[in-house]
Amino acid sequence: MCGRFAITLPPDAMAQLFSALPANDLPPVPNYNVCPTDPVHAILVEGERRLQSLRWGFLPHWAKSPTDGPPLINARAETVAEKPAFRDAIRARRCLIPADGYFEWTKDAEGNRLPWFIRPEHEGPFAFAGLWQDWERDGQAIRACAIVTCAAVGAPEALHHRMPVVVKPQDWALWLGEEGKGAARLMQPTETVTWHRVGRDVNSNRSEGAGLIAPV
């Protein structure tokens, strides 16, 4: 599961890292509390690599409105090629979603939700595997995305049984469809992560600031 994340890399550095042409309407950074339906940075290919702003919350073609049901923020790697909402996008419209790290929650003996911040052990951001598509109805057009998740393996299982699929730099071109077929093999846990407890302010989707990812 990935329901919140943080991104601090400036757009120009992001564009340089991913060799992508940046759009003019990118979301502001830093953002330490990216929430479902927020605009997120995404790298996709339309003739060339582009860094664009996408709504986090995939919209199937049959959705009557952007609020028609809960936002589809995650797509399970095990079923993404079969689900009607995702099967076309996973074949033809894949993207990368940069993130410094993401949040998960556990519960203590009293049932209180305890947040944790999970980040890469290496320098630089995660590149989450994503998929996207355009949705349009009644004159409203939205380009939206979801993050692909897989079963957690090893230490991250202590926090949650799911984790985002992370694409390594040497596989970015394959995931983006620039190097032919075979992207399905990338949908598995590959990233070594570390994590720490953070304050409970992040339990609110209205909280802001660097303190949200500070250890407690």
C-alpha positions as a LaTeX table, in Angstrom:
\begin{tabular}{lrrr}
\hline
Residue & $x$ (\AA) & $y$ (\AA) & $z$ (\AA) \\
\hline
Met1 & 0.00 & 0.00 & 0.00 \\
Cys2 & 1.17 & 3.51 & $-0.70$ \\
Gly3 & $-1.28$ & 6.15 & 0.48 \\
Arg4 & 0.97 & 9.13 & 1.26 \\
Phe5 & 4.45 & 10.15 & 0.19 \\
Ala6 & 6.92 & 13.02 & 0.17 \\
Ile7 & 8.84 & 14.68 & $-2.64$ \\
Thr8 & 11.47 & 17.44 & $-2.24$ \\
Leu9 & 13.53 & 17.24 & $-5.44$ \\
Pro10 & 13.16 & 20.50 & $-7.44$ \\
Pro11 & 11.51 & 20.09 & $-10.85$ \\
Asp12 & 14.62 & 21.13 & $-12.77$ \\
Ala13 & 16.70 & 18.52 & $-10.93$ \\
Met14 & 13.93 & 15.98 & $-11.49$ \\
Ala15 & 13.88 & 16.72 & $-15.22$ \\
Gln16 & 17.65 & 16.36 & $-15.39$ \\
Leu17 & 17.70 & 13.10 & $-13.40$ \\
Phe18 & 15.12 & 11.47 & $-15.66$ \\
Ser19 & 16.23 & 13.20 & $-18.88$ \\
Ala20 & 12.70 & 14.55 & $-19.33$ \\
Leu21 & 11.22 & 17.73 & $-20.76$ \\
Pro22 & 9.42 & 19.55 & $-17.90$ \\
Ala23 & 5.91 & 20.94 & $-18.24$ \\
Asn24 & 5.04 & 24.45 & $-17.06$ \\
Asp25 & 2.32 & 23.47 & $-14.55$ \\
Leu26 & 4.24 & 21.15 & $-12.21$ \\
Pro27 & 3.15 & 20.83 & $-8.56$ \\
Pro28 & 5.09 & 22.88 & $-6.00$ \\
Val29 & 7.90 & 21.24 & $-4.04$ \\
Pro30 & 8.81 & 20.41 & $-1.40$ \\
Asn31 & 5.63 & 18.57 & $-0.45$ \\
Tyr32 & 6.01 & 16.38 & 2.63 \\
Asn33 & 2.44 & 15.11 & 2.61 \\
Val34 & 1.32 & 14.14 & $-0.90$ \\
Cys35 & $-2.21$ & 12.75 & $-0.58$ \\
Pro36 & $-4.64$ & 10.93 & $-2.88$ \\
Thr37 & $-6.16$ & 13.17 & $-5.60$ \\
Asp38 & $-3.23$ & 15.63 & $-5.26$ \\
Pro39 & $-1.25$ & 16.51 & $-8.40$ \\
Val40 & 2.01 & 14.55 & $-8.54$ \\
His41 & 5.13 & 14.61 & $-10.69$ \\
Ala42 & 5.32 & 11.83 & $-13.26$ \\
Ile43 & 7.67 & 10.92 & $-16.09$ \\
Leu44 & 6.00 & 9.47 & $-19.17$ \\
Val45 & 6.80 & 9.09 & $-22.84$ \\
Glu46 & 4.91 & 10.85 & $-25.62$ \\
Gly47 & 7.45 & 10.89 & $-28.42$ \\
Glu48 & 10.04 & 11.84 & $-25.80$ \\
Arg49 & 10.27 & 11.71 & $-22.03$ \\
Arg50 & 8.13 & 14.34 & $-20.36$ \\
Leu51 & 7.82 & 15.44 & $-16.74$ \\
Gln52 & 4.16 & 16.25 & $-16.15$ \\
Ser53 & 1.60 & 16.86 & $-13.44$ \\
Leu54 & $-0.87$ & 13.99 & $-13.03$ \\
Arg55 & $-3.75$ & 13.54 & $-10.62$ \\
Trp56 & $-2.98$ & 10.76 & $-8.13$ \\
Gly57 & $-6.10$ & 8.65 & $-8.43$ \\
Phe58 & $-6.61$ & 6.69 & $-11.63$ \\
Leu59 & $-9.92$ & 7.30 & $-13.40$ \\
Pro60 & $-11.38$ & 4.45 & $-15.47$ \\
His61 & $-12.99$ & 5.49 & $-18.72$ \\
Trp62 & $-16.42$ & 4.60 & $-17.35$ \\
Ala63 & $-16.14$ & 6.88 & $-14.27$ \\
Lys64 & $-18.94$ & 9.43 & $-14.40$ \\
Ser65 & $-16.96$ & 12.02 & $-12.44$ \\
Pro66 & $-13.62$ & 12.36 & $-10.63$ \\
Thr67 & $-15.45$ & 11.60 & $-7.37$ \\
Asp68 & $-17.25$ & 8.52 & $-8.69$ \\
Gly69 & $-16.08$ & 6.02 & $-6.07$ \\
Pro70 & $-12.84$ & 5.97 & $-4.06$ \\
Pro71 & $-9.71$ & 7.12 & $-5.91$ \\
Leu72 & $-7.73$ & 4.26 & $-7.44$ \\
Ile73 & $-4.35$ & 5.28 & $-6.06$ \\
Asn74 & $-2.76$ & 1.80 & $-6.21$ \\
Ala75 & $-2.81$ & $-1.05$ & $-8.73$ \\
Arg76 & $-1.81$ & $-4.55$ & $-7.61$ \\
Ala77 & 1.03 & $-6.00$ & $-9.67$ \\
Glu78 & $-0.49$ & $-9.47$ & $-9.48$ \\
Thr79 & $-3.76$ & $-8.45$ & $-11.17$ \\
Val80 & $-3.02$ & $-5.19$ & $-12.99$ \\
Ala81 & $-2.89$ & $-6.88$ & $-16.42$ \\
Glu82 & $-6.35$ & $-8.40$ & $-15.86$ \\
Lys83 & $-8.36$ & $-5.66$ & $-14.18$ \\
Pro84 & $-10.55$ & $-3.78$ & $-16.69$ \\
Ala85 & $-9.59$ & $-0.45$ & $-15.12$ \\
Phe86 & $-5.85$ & $-0.98$ & $-15.62$ \\
Arg87 & $-5.15$ & $-3.59$ & $-18.28$ \\
Asp88 & $-4.82$ & $-1.19$ & $-21.23$ \\
Ala89 & $-2.75$ & 1.32 & $-19.31$ \\
Ile90 & $-0.26$ & $-1.22$ & $-17.99$ \\
Arg91 & 0.47 & $-2.29$ & $-21.56$ \\
Ala92 & 0.72 & 1.13 & $-23.17$ \\
Arg93 & 0.79 & 3.96 & $-20.60$ \\
Arg94 & 3.37 & 3.40 & $-17.90$ \\
Cys95 & 5.08 & 6.17 & $-15.96$ \\
Leu96 & 7.57 & 6.81 & $-13.16$ \\
Ile97 & 6.57 & 8.74 & $-10.03$ \\
Pro98 & 9.48 & 10.20 & $-8.02$ \\
Ala99 & 9.32 & 10.22 & $-4.22$ \\
Asp100 & 11.76 & 10.81 & $-1.38$ \\
Gly101 & 9.86 & 8.25 & 0.65 \\
Tyr102 & 6.39 & 7.13 & 1.68 \\
Phe103 & 4.40 & 6.63 & 4.88 \\
Glu104 & 2.94 & 3.53 & 6.47 \\
Trp105 & 1.11 & 3.04 & 9.74 \\
Thr106 & 1.14 & 0.44 & 12.50 \\
Lys107 & $-0.97$ & 0.32 & 15.67 \\
Asp108 & 0.10 & 0.17 & 19.29 \\
Ala109 & $-1.58$ & $-1.87$ & 22.02 \\
Glu110 & $-4.18$ & 0.88 & 22.49 \\
Gly111 & $-5.05$ & 0.99 & 18.81 \\
Asn112 & $-3.33$ & 4.32 & 18.11 \\
Arg113 & $-2.07$ & 4.76 & 14.54 \\
Leu114 & 1.72 & 5.16 & 14.51 \\
Pro115 & 3.23 & 6.62 & 11.31 \\
Trp116 & 6.56 & 5.57 & 9.80 \\
Phe117 & 8.55 & 7.14 & 6.98 \\
Ile118 & 10.14 & 4.66 & 4.55 \\
Arg119 & 12.95 & 5.82 & 2.28 \\
Pro120 & 15.66 & 4.35 & 0.04 \\
Glu121 & 18.95 & 3.28 & 1.57 \\
His122 & 20.72 & 4.80 & $-1.44$ \\
Glu123 & 21.02 & 8.48 & $-2.35$ \\
Gly124 & 18.30 & 9.97 & $-4.51$ \\
Pro125 & 14.57 & 9.39 & $-4.76$ \\
Phe126 & 12.46 & 6.34 & $-5.36$ \\
Ala127 & 11.05 & 5.97 & $-8.86$ \\
Phe128 & 7.69 & 4.30 & $-8.26$ \\
Ala129 & 6.21 & 2.26 & $-11.09$ \\
Gly130 & 3.02 & 3.94 & $-12.22$ \\
Leu131 & 0.42 & 3.87 & $-14.96$ \\
Trp132 & $-1.68$ & 6.66 & $-16.37$ \\
Gln133 & $-4.51$ & 7.54 & $-18.69$ \\
Asp134 & $-6.59$ & 10.48 & $-19.86$ \\
Trp135 & $-10.18$ & 10.82 & $-18.67$ \\
Glu136 & $-12.67$ & 13.20 & $-20.21$ \\
Arg137 & $-16.37$ & 13.81 & $-19.67$ \\
Asp138 & $-18.68$ & 16.81 & $-19.94$ \\
Gly139 & $-15.85$ & 19.07 & $-21.03$ \\
Gln140 & $-13.60$ & 18.12 & $-18.09$ \\
Ala141 & $-10.26$ & 16.50 & $-18.96$ \\
Ile142 & $-7.94$ & 14.91 & $-16.38$ \\
Arg143 & $-4.70$ & 12.99 & $-16.79$ \\
Ala144 & $-4.52$ & 10.62 & $-13.81$ \\
Cys145 & $-2.25$ & 7.90 & $-12.46$ \\
Ala146 & $-1.89$ & 5.04 & $-9.98$ \\
Ile147 & 1.14 & 3.52 & $-8.26$ \\
Val148 & 1.79 & $-0.18$ & $-8.83$ \\
Thr149 & 2.27 & $-2.19$ & $-5.63$ \\
Cys150 & 3.59 & $-5.67$ & $-4.90$ \\
Ala151 & 3.83 & $-8.00$ & $-1.91$ \\
Ala152 & 6.41 & $-6.79$ & 0.61 \\
Val153 & 9.34 & $-9.13$ & 1.12 \\
Gly154 & 11.78 & $-9.17$ & 4.00 \\
Ala155 & 12.04 & $-6.43$ & 6.59 \\
Pro156 & 9.35 & $-4.07$ & 5.15 \\
Glu157 & 6.73 & $-6.72$ & 5.93 \\
Ala158 & 6.99 & $-5.61$ & 9.55 \\
Leu159 & 5.18 & $-2.42$ & 8.61 \\
His160 & 2.80 & $-3.53$ & 5.84 \\
His161 & 2.25 & $-6.54$ & 3.60 \\
Arg162 & 2.33 & $-4.35$ & 0.47 \\
Met163 & 4.88 & $-1.90$ & $-0.90$ \\
Pro164 & 5.28 & 0.22 & $-4.04$ \\
Val165 & 7.10 & $-1.28$ & $-6.99$ \\
Val166 & 10.35 & 0.67 & $-7.35$ \\
Val167 & 12.04 & 0.82 & $-10.76$ \\
Lys168 & 15.81 & 1.00 & $-10.73$ \\
Pro169 & 17.56 & 3.52 & $-13.02$ \\
Gln170 & 18.85 & 0.84 & $-15.39$ \\
Asp171 & 15.23 & $-0.27$ & $-15.93$ \\
Trp172 & 13.57 & 3.13 & $-16.41$ \\
Ala173 & 13.62 & 2.87 & $-20.20$ \\
Leu174 & 12.11 & $-0.61$ & $-20.14$ \\
Trp175 & 9.30 & 0.44 & $-17.80$ \\
Leu176 & 8.56 & 3.52 & $-19.90$ \\
Gly177 & 8.27 & 1.42 & $-23.04$ \\
Glu178 & 11.42 & 2.74 & $-24.69$ \\
Glu179 & 13.15 & $-0.65$ & $-24.83$ \\
Gly180 & 10.48 & $-2.99$ & $-26.11$ \\
Lys181 & 8.67 & $-5.64$ & $-24.08$ \\
Gly182 & 9.44 & $-7.31$ & $-20.77$ \\
Ala183 & 8.34 & $-4.67$ & $-18.26$ \\
Ala184 & 6.20 & $-7.21$ & $-16.39$ \\
Arg185 & 9.31 & $-8.74$ & $-14.82$ \\
Leu186 & 9.97 & $-5.43$ & $-13.05$ \\
Met187 & 6.80 & $-5.67$ & $-10.95$ \\
Gln188 & 8.43 & $-7.21$ & $-7.88$ \\
Pro189 & 10.16 & $-5.95$ & $-4.73$ \\
Thr190 & 13.67 & $-4.81$ & $-5.62$ \\
Glu191 & 14.46 & $-1.91$ & $-3.34$ \\
Thr192 & 16.43 & $-1.94$ & $-0.07$ \\
Val193 & 14.75 & 0.50 & 2.29 \\
Thr194 & 15.14 & 1.97 & 5.72 \\
Trp195 & 12.55 & 3.61 & 7.94 \\
His196 & 11.94 & 5.55 & 11.13 \\
Arg197 & 9.02 & 6.62 & 13.30 \\
Val198 & 7.65 & 10.09 & 12.67 \\
Gly199 & 5.25 & 12.30 & 14.57 \\
Arg200 & 1.50 & 11.77 & 14.43 \\
Asp201 & 0.89 & 15.14 & 12.74 \\
Val202 & 1.06 & 13.32 & 9.39 \\
Asn203 & $-2.10$ & 11.43 & 10.38 \\
Ser204 & $-3.89$ & 14.53 & 9.10 \\
Asn205 & $-3.87$ & 15.12 & 5.35 \\
Arg206 & $-3.81$ & 18.87 & 6.09 \\
Ser207 & $-0.44$ & 18.81 & 7.85 \\
Glu208 & 2.57 & 20.36 & 6.12 \\
Gly209 & 6.29 & 20.90 & 6.60 \\
Ala210 & 9.61 & 19.11 & 6.87 \\
Gly211 & 8.82 & 18.05 & 10.44 \\
Leu212 & 6.47 & 15.40 & 9.04 \\
Ile213 & 9.43 & 13.21 & 8.03 \\
Ala214 & 11.66 & 13.99 & 11.04 \\
Pro215 & 12.46 & 11.02 & 13.33 \\
Val216 & 10.84 & 10.93 & 16.78 \\
\hline
\end{tabular}
